[in-house]
Short mmCIF file of C-alpha atoms in Angstrom, two decimals:
data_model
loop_
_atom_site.label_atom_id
_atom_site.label_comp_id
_atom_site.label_asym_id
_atom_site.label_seq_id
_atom_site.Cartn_x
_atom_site.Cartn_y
_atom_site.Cartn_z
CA UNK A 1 72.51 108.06 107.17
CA UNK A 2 75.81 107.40 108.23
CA UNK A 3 78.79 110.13 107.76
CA UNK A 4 80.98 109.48 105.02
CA UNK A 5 84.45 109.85 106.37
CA UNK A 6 87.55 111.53 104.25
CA UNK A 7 90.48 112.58 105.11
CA UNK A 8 90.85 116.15 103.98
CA UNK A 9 89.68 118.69 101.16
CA UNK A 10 92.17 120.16 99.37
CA UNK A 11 92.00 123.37 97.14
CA UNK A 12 93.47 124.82 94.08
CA UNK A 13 93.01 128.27 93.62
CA UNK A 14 93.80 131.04 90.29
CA UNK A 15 92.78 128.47 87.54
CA UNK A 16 90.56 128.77 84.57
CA UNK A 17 88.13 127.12 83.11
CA UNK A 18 88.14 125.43 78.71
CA UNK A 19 85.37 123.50 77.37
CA UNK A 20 85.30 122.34 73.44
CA UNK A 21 82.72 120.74 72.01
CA UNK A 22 83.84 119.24 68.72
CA UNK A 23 81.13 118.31 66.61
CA UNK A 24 80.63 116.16 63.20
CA UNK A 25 81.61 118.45 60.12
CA UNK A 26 83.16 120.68 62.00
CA UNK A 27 86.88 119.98 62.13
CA UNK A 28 89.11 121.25 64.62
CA UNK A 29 92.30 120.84 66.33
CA UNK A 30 91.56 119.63 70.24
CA UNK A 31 91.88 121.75 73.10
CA UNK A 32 94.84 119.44 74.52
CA UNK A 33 96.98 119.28 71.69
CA UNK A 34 97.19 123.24 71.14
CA UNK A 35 97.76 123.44 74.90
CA UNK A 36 100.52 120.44 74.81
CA UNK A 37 102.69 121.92 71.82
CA UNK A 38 102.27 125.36 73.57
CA UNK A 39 103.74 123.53 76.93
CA UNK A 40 100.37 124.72 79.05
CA UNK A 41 99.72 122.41 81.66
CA UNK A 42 96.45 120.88 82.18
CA UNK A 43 95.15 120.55 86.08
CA UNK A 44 92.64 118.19 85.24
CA UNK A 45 90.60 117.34 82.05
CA UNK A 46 87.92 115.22 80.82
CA UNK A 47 86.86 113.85 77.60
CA UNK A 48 83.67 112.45 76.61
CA UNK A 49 83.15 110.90 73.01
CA UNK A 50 79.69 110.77 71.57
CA UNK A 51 79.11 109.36 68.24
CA UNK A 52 81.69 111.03 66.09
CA UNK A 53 81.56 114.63 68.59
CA UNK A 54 83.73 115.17 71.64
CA UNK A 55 83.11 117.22 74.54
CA UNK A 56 86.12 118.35 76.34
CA UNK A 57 86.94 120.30 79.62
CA UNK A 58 90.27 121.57 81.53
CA UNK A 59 91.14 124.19 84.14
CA UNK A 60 94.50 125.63 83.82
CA UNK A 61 96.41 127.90 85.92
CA UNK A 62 95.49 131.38 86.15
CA UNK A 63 98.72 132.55 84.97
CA UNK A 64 98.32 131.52 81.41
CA UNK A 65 95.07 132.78 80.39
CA UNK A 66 96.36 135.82 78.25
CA UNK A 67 98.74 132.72 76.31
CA UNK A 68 95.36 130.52 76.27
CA UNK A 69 93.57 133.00 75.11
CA UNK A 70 95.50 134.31 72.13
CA UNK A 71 96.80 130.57 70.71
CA UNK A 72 93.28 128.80 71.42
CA UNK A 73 91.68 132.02 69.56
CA UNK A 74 88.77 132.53 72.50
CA UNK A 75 87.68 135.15 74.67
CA UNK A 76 89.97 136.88 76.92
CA UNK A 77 87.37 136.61 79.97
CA UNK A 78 87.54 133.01 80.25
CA UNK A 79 85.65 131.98 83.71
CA UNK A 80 87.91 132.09 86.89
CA UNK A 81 87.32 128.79 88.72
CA UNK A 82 88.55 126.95 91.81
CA UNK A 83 88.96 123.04 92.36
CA UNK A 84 87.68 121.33 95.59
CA UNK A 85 89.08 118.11 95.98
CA UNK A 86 88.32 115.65 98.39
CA UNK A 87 90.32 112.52 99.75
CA UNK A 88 89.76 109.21 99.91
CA UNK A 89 87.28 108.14 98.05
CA UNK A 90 88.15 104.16 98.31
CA UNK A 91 86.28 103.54 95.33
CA UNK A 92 82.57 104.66 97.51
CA UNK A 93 80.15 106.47 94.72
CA UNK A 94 78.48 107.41 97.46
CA UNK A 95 81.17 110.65 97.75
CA UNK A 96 80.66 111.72 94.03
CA UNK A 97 76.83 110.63 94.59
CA UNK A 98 76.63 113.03 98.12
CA UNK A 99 78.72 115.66 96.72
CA UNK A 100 76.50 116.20 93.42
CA UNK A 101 73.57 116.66 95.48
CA UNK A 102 75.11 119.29 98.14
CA UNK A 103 76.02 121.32 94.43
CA UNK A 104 72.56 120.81 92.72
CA UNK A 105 70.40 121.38 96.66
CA UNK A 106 72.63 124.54 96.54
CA UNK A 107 71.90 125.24 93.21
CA UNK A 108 76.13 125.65 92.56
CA UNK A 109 77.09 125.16 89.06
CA UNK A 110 79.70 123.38 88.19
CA UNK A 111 82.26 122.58 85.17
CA UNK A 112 83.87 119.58 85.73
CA UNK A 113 83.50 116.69 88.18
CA UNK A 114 86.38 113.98 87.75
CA UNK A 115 88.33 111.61 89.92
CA UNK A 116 91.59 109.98 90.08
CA UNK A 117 92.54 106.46 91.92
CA UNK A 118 92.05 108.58 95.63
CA UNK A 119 90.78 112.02 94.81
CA UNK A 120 87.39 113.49 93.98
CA UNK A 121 87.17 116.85 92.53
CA UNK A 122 85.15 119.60 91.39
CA UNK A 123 85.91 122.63 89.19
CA UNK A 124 83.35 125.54 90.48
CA UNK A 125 83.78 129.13 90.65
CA UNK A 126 86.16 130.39 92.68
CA UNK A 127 83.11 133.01 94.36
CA UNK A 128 81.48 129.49 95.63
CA UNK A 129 84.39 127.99 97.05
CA UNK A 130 83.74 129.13 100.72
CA UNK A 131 80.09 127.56 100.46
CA UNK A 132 81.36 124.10 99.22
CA UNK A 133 83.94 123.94 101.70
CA UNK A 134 81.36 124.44 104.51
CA UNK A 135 78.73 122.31 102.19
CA UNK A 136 81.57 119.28 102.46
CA UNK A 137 82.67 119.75 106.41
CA UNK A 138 78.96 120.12 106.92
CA UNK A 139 78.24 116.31 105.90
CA UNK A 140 81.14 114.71 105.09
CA UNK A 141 82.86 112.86 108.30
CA UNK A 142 86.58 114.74 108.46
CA UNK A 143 89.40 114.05 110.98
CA UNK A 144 89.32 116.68 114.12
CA UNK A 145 92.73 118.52 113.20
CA UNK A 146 91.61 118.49 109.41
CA UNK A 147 92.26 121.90 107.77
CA UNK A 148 91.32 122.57 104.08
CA UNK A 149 94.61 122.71 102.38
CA UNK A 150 95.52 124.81 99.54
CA UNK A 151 98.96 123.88 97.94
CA UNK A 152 100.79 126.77 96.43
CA UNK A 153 103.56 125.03 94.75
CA UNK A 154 106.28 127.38 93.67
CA UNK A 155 105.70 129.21 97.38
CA UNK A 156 106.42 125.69 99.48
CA UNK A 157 109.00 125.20 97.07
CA UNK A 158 111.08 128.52 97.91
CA UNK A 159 110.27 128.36 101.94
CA UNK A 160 111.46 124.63 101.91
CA UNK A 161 114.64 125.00 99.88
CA UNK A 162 115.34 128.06 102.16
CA UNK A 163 115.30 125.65 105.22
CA UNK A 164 116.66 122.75 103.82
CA UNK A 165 118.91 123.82 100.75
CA UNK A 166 119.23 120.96 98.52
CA UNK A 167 120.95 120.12 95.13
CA UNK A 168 118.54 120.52 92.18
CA UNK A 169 118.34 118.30 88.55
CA UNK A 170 116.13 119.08 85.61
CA UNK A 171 115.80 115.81 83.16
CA UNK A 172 113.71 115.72 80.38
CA UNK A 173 112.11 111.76 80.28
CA UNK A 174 112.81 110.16 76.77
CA UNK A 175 109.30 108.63 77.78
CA UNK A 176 107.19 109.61 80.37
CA UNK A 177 107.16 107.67 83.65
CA UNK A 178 104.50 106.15 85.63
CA UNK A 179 104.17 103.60 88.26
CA UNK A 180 102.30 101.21 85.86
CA UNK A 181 99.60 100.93 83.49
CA UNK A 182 96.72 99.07 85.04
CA UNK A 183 93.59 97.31 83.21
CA UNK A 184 90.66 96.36 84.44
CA UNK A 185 88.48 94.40 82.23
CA UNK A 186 84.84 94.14 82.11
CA UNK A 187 83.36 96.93 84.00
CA UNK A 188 80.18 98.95 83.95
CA UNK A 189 79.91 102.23 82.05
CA UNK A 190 76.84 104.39 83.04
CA UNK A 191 75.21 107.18 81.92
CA UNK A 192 73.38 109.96 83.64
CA UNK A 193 72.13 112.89 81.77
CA UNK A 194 69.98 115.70 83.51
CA UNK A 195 69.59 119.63 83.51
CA UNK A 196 70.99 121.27 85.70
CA UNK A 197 67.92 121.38 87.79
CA UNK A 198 68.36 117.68 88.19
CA UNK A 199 71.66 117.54 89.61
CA UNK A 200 71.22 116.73 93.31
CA UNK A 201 68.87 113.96 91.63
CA UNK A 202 71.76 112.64 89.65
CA UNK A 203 73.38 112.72 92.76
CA UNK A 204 70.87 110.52 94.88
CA UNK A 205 70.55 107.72 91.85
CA UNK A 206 74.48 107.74 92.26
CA UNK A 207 74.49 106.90 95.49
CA UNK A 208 71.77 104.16 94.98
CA UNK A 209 74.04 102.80 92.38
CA UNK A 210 76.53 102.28 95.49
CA UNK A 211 73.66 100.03 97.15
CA UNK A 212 75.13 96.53 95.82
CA UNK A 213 78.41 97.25 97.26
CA UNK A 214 79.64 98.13 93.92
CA UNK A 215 82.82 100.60 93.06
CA UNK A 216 82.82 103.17 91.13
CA UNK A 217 86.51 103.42 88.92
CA UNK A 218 85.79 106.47 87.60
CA UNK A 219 83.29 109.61 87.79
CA UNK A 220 83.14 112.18 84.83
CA UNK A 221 80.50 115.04 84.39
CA UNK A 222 80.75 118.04 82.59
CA UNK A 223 78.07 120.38 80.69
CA UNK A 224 76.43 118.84 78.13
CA UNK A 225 74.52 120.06 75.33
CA UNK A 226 71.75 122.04 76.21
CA UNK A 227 72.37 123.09 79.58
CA UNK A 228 72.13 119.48 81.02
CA UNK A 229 75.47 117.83 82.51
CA UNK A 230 76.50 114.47 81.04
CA UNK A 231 77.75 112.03 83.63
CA UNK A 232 79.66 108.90 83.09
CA UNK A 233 80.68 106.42 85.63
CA UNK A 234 82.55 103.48 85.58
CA UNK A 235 81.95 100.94 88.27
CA UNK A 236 81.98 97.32 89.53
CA UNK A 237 80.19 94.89 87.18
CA UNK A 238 76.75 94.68 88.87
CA UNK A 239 76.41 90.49 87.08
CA UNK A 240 78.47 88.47 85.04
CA UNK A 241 80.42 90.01 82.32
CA UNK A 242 78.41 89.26 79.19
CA UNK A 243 79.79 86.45 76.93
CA UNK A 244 81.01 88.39 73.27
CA UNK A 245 84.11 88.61 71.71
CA UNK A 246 86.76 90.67 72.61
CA UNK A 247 86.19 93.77 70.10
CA UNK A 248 82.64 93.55 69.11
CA UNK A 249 81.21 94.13 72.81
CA UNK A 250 78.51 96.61 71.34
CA UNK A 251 77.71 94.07 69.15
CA UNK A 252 77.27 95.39 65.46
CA UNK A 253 76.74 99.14 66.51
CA UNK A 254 80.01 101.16 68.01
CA UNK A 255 80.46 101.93 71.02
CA UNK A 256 80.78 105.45 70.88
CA UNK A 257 77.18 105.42 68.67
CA UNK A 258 75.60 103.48 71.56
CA UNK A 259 76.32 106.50 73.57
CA UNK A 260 75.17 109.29 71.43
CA UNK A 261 71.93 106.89 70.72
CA UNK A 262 71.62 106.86 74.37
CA UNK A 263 71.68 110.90 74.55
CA UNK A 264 69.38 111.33 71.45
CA UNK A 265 66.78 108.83 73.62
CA UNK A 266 66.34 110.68 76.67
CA UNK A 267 64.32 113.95 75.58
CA UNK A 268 64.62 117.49 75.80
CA UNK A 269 62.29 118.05 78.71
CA UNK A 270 63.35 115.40 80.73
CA UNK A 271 64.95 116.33 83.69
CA UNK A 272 66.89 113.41 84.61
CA UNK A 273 67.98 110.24 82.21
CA UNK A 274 68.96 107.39 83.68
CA UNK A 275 67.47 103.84 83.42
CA UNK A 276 69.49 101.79 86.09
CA UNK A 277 71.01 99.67 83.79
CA UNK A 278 74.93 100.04 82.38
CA UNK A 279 75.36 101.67 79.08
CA UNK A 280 77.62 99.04 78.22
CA UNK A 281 80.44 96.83 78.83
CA UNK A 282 83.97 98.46 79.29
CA UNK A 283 87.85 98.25 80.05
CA UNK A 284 89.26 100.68 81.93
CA UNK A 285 92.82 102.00 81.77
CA UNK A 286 94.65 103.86 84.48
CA UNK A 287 98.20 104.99 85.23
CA UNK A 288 99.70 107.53 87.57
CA UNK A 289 103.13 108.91 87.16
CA UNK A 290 105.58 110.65 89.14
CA UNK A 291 105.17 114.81 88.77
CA UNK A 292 101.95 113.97 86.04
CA UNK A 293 99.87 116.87 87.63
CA UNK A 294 103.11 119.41 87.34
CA UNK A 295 103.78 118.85 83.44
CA UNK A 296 101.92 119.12 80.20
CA UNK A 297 101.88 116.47 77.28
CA UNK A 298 100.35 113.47 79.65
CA UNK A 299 96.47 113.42 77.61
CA UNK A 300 97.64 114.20 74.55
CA UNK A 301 100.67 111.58 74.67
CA UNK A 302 97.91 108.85 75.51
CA UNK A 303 95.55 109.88 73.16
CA UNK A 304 98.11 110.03 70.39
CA UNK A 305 99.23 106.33 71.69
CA UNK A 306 95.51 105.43 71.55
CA UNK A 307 94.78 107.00 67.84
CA UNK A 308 97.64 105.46 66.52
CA UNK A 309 96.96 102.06 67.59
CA UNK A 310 92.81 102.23 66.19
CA UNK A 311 91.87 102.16 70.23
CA UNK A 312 88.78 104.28 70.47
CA UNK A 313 88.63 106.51 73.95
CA UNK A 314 84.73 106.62 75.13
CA UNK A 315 85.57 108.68 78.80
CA UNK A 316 88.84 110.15 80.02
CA UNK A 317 89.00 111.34 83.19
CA UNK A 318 92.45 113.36 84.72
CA UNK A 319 93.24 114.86 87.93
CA UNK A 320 96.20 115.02 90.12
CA UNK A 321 98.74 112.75 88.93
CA UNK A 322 96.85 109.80 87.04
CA UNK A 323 95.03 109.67 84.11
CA UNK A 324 91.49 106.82 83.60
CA UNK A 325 90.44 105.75 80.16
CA UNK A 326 87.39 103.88 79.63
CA UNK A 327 87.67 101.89 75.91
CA UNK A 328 85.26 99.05 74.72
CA UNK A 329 84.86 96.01 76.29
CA UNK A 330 87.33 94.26 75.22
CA UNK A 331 90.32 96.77 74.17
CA UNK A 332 91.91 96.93 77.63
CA UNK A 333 95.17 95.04 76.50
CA UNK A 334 95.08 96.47 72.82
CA UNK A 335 95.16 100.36 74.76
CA UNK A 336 97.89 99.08 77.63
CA UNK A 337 99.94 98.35 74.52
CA UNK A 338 99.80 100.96 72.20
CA UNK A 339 100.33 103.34 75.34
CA UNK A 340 103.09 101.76 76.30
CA UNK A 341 104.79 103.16 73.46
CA UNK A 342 104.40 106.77 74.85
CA UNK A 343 104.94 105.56 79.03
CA UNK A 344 107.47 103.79 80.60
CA UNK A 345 106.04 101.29 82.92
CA UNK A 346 108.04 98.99 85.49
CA UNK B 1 102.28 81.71 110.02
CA UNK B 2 104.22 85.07 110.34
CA UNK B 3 101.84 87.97 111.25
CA UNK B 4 101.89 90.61 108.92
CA UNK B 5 103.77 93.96 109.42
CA UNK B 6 101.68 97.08 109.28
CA UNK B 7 103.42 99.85 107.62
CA UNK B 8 102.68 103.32 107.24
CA UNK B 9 102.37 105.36 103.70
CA UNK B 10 102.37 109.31 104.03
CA UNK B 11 102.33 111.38 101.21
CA UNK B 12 100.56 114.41 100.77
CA UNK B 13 99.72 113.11 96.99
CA UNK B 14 96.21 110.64 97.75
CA UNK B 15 97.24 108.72 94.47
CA UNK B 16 100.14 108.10 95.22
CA UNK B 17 99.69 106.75 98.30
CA UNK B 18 96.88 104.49 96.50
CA UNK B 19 99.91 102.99 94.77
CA UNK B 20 101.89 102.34 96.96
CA UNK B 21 99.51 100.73 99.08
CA UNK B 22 98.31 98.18 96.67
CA UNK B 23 101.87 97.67 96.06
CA UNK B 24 102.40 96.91 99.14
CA UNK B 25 99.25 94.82 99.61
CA UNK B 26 100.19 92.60 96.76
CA UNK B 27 103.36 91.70 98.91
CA UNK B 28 101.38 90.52 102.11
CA UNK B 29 101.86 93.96 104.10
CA UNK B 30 99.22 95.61 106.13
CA UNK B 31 98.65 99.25 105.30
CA UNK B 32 97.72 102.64 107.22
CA UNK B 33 97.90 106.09 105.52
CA UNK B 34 98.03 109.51 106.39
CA UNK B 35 98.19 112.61 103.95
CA UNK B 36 100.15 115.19 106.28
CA UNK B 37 102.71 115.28 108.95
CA UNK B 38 100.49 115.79 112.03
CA UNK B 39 97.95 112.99 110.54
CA UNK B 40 101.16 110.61 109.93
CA UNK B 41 102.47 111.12 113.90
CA UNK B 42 98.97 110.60 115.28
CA UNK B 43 98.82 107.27 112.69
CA UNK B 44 101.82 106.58 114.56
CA UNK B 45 101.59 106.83 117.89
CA UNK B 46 97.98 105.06 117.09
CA UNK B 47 99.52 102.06 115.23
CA UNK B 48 102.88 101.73 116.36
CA UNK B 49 104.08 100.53 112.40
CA UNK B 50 107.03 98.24 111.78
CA UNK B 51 108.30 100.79 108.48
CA UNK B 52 107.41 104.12 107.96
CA UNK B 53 107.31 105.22 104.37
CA UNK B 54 107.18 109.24 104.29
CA UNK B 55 107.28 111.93 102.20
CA UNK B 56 109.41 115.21 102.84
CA UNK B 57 107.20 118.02 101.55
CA UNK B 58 103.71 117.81 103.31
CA UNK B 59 101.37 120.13 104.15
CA UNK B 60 101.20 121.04 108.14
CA UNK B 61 104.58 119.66 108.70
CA UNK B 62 107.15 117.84 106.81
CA UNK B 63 109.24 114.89 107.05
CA UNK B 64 112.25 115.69 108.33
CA UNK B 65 110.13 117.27 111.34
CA UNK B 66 108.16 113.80 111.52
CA UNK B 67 111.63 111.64 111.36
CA UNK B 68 112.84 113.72 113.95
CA UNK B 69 109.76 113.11 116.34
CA UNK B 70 110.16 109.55 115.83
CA UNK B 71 114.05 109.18 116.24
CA UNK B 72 114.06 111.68 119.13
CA UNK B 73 111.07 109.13 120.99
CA UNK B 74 112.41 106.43 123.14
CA UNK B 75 109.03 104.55 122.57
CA UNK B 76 108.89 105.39 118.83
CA UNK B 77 112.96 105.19 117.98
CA UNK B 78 112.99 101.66 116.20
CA UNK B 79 110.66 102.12 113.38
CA UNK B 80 112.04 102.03 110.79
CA UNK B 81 111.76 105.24 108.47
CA UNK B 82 112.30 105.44 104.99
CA UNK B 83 111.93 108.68 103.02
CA UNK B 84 110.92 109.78 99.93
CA UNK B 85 112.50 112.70 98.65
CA UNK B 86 111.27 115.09 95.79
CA UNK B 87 110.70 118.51 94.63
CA UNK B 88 108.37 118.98 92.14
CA UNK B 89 108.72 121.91 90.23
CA UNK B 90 105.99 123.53 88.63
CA UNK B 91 107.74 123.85 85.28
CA UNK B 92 107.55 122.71 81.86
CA UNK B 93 109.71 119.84 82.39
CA UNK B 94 109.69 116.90 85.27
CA UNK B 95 112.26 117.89 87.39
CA UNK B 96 113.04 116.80 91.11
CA UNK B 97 116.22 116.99 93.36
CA UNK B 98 116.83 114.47 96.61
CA UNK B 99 118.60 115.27 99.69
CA UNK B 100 121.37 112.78 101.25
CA UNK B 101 119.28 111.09 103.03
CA UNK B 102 122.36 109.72 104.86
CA UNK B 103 122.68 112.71 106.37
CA UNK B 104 119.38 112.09 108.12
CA UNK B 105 118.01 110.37 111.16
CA UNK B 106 116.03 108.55 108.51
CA UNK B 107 116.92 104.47 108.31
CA UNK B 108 116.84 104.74 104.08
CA UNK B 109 115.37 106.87 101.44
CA UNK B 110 114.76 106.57 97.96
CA UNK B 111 114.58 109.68 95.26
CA UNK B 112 111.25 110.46 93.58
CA UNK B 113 110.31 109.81 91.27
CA UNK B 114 109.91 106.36 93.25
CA UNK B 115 110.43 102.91 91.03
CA UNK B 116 108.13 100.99 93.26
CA UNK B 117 109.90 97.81 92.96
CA UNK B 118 113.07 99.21 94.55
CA UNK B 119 110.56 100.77 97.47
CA UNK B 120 109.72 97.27 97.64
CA UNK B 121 113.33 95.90 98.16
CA UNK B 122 114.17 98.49 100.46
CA UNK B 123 110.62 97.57 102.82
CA UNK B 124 111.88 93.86 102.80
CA UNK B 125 115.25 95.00 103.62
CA UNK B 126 113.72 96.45 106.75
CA UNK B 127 111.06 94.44 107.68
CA UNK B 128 112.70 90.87 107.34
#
């Protein structure tokens, strides 16, 4: 098989790991809003809604897990994790597809797998980073000089402003910027579930997903119930976008019940779930914004946006500086517009 | 038919240089991209670009280093180079700062964070 070729990995060290699970019954405040009015910046997140239960995951820097700890009321030894990303993707599932298989051959767990309009990352922990990094220059096609990069902000901050010294402004946006809010209408949303045994095969039927030239939009997986990973991806339309009105795209059931009917199908002791065919029609929304993966607010400014305006949120995936939302078939125009209440777009 | 001008995005953020690049797409431009200094002076020595659109802080080396390569080589002098100039603090608020890029050997600049559609005037500007 041929290479894959990227540009560069790129690592962030010192973070930690949050997952919520917010179940029917049980009320509870989410993960992101406690951060956001606490000011706690999120690295990356993801949010998958099943039914009427979420499940959520973030990493955050290292530095506030004594804060996270005491306001979000859990344990104080919450799991130190590291985030491999890797560069471009250009919309190929085959790099999600490859990399879940070099984590599930190795048998690495991991927390979070997410991308953004370029970027590809994984939250593992931070005792596995040296093997992934080989595990990705071992198959992945990278550019001779290429050097795994680790970005310590507030460090190339200080050495730069020592060379060059510059004159500094703080603003607070009345609303927060971004380059645009995009919407792409009528895509594929798939499912994978599988154990954690069944990753690398997750992995492989990714990859064959890539066959028909399709692109994947967006890649979310995260622990599911019961030790399995739930996987969502959002590609390409593999035919012609079914003919229903804008709204009722999962015809008389919900959207977000298709999906937990979908997890309550595949059984406990299968390893791997995943038919071939999309889960169902879907919009997807995604912006990027200047400074988005240095401040906190950005997910739970959307979601409010979203909530407000009755536009339900099936997968979010963020990392580096954008944010993707898949919402029904559909919904794409509705979502643009209730979020551009909470973004300023050009 | 005019042929189309090939300029270069570099920007050590891959998303944003997605942006820009459809951006720039949209307007008839061909596109190359690098994600650090060293990649972005190999891209263009490579590619020879019409406009080079470049970030300051990059890993490996930065900007000003890169525009200073490029003014400083007779066979590289006339691209055009126009700089993007941030700091991006990792605080509780957005905050960034921009050099005077007058000051510079660089042809323009513009402050981040970048309104795309005055990138886009400023890339005409130099590539008409």
């Amino acid at each position: 098989m041929k290479q894959i070729s990227i540009n560069g990995i790129r690592l962030g060290r010192k973070m930690l790991q949050l997952d919520q699970a917010m179940i029917p019954g049980q009320p509870s405040v989410p993960v992101y809003e406690t951060l956001s009015c606490h000011r706690i910046n999120m690295v990356c997140a993801g949010l998958h809604h099943c039914g009427t239960a979420f499940l959520f995951s973030c990493c955050l820097e290292a530095k506030h897990k004594d804060h996270a700890a005491q306001i979000l009321g859990c344990p104080a030894d919450l799991p130190d994790v590291c985030m491999v990303s890797i560069y471009p993707h250009h919309g190929n599932i085959q790099v999600p597809g490859v990399l879940m298989q070099l984590l599930g051959r190795a048998g690495i767990r991991f927390f979070h797998l997410v991308s953004s309009h370029a970027v590809v990352c994984v939250v593992i922990e931070t005792k596995d980073q040296d093997a992934v990094i080989s595990l990705v220059e071992s198959v992945f096609d990278l550019p001779p000089s290429h050097t795994p990069y680790c970005q310590e902000i507030e460090e190339d901050i200080t050495r730069f402003l020592q060379k060059y010294p510059e004159t500094r402004a703080f603003y607070v946006e009345e609303k927060i910027k971004t380059y645009g809010i995009q919407v792409r209408a009528g895509l594929d949303l798939h499912q994978v579930t599988c154990t954690r045994s069944a990753v690398a095969d997750a992995g492989e039927q990714m990859c064959r997903m890539g066959g028909s030239d399709k692109k994947f939009h967006l890649v979310s997986a995260m622990p599911g119930p019961e030790q399995g990973y739930e996987l969502f991806v959002v590609t390409d339309p593999g035919a012609a976008i079914p003919d229903m009105d804008p709204g009722s795209a999962a015809g008389e059931t919900g959207p977000t019940q298709i999906i937990s009917d979908r997890m309550e199908m595949a059984p406990g002791n299968q390893d791997l779930f995943f038919d071939g065919t999309p889960l169902m029609t879907v919009d997807l929304i995604s912006f990027h914004g200047p400074h988005f993966g240095d401040r906190y607010k950005i997910l739970g400014t959307a979601m409010d946006c979203l909530k407000q305006d009755h536009v339900p949120v099936l997968v979010a995936g963020c990392t580096g500086a954008s944010i993707s939302l898949a919402v029904p078939y559909g919904q794409g125009k509705a979502a643009q517009n209730a979020l551009a209440k909470g973004f300023e777009a050009p | 038919m005019s042929e189309q001008k090939l300029i270069l995005v570099v920007d050590d953020d891959p998303d944003l240089v997605e942006a820009v690049s459809m951006k720039l797409e949209t307007k008839n431009f061909r596109v190359a991209k690098a994600y650090d200094g060293v990649e972005a002076m190999d891209r263009i020595k490579e590619e020879k670009p019409a406009l080079v659109i470049l970030d300051v802080m990059m890993p490996r080396k930065n900007g000003w280093d890169v525009c200073e390569e490029i003014k400083n080589d007779p066979n590289l002098k006339d691209i055009a180079v126009v700089l993007l100039t941030a700091v991006a603090d990792s605080v509780k608020t957005t905050s960034y700062t921009h050099h005077d890029g007058k000051t510079t050997l660089a042809d323009d600049y513009i402050p981040k964070p970048i309104d795309l559609d005055e990138l886009m005037e400023i890339v005409n500007d130099h590539c008409s």
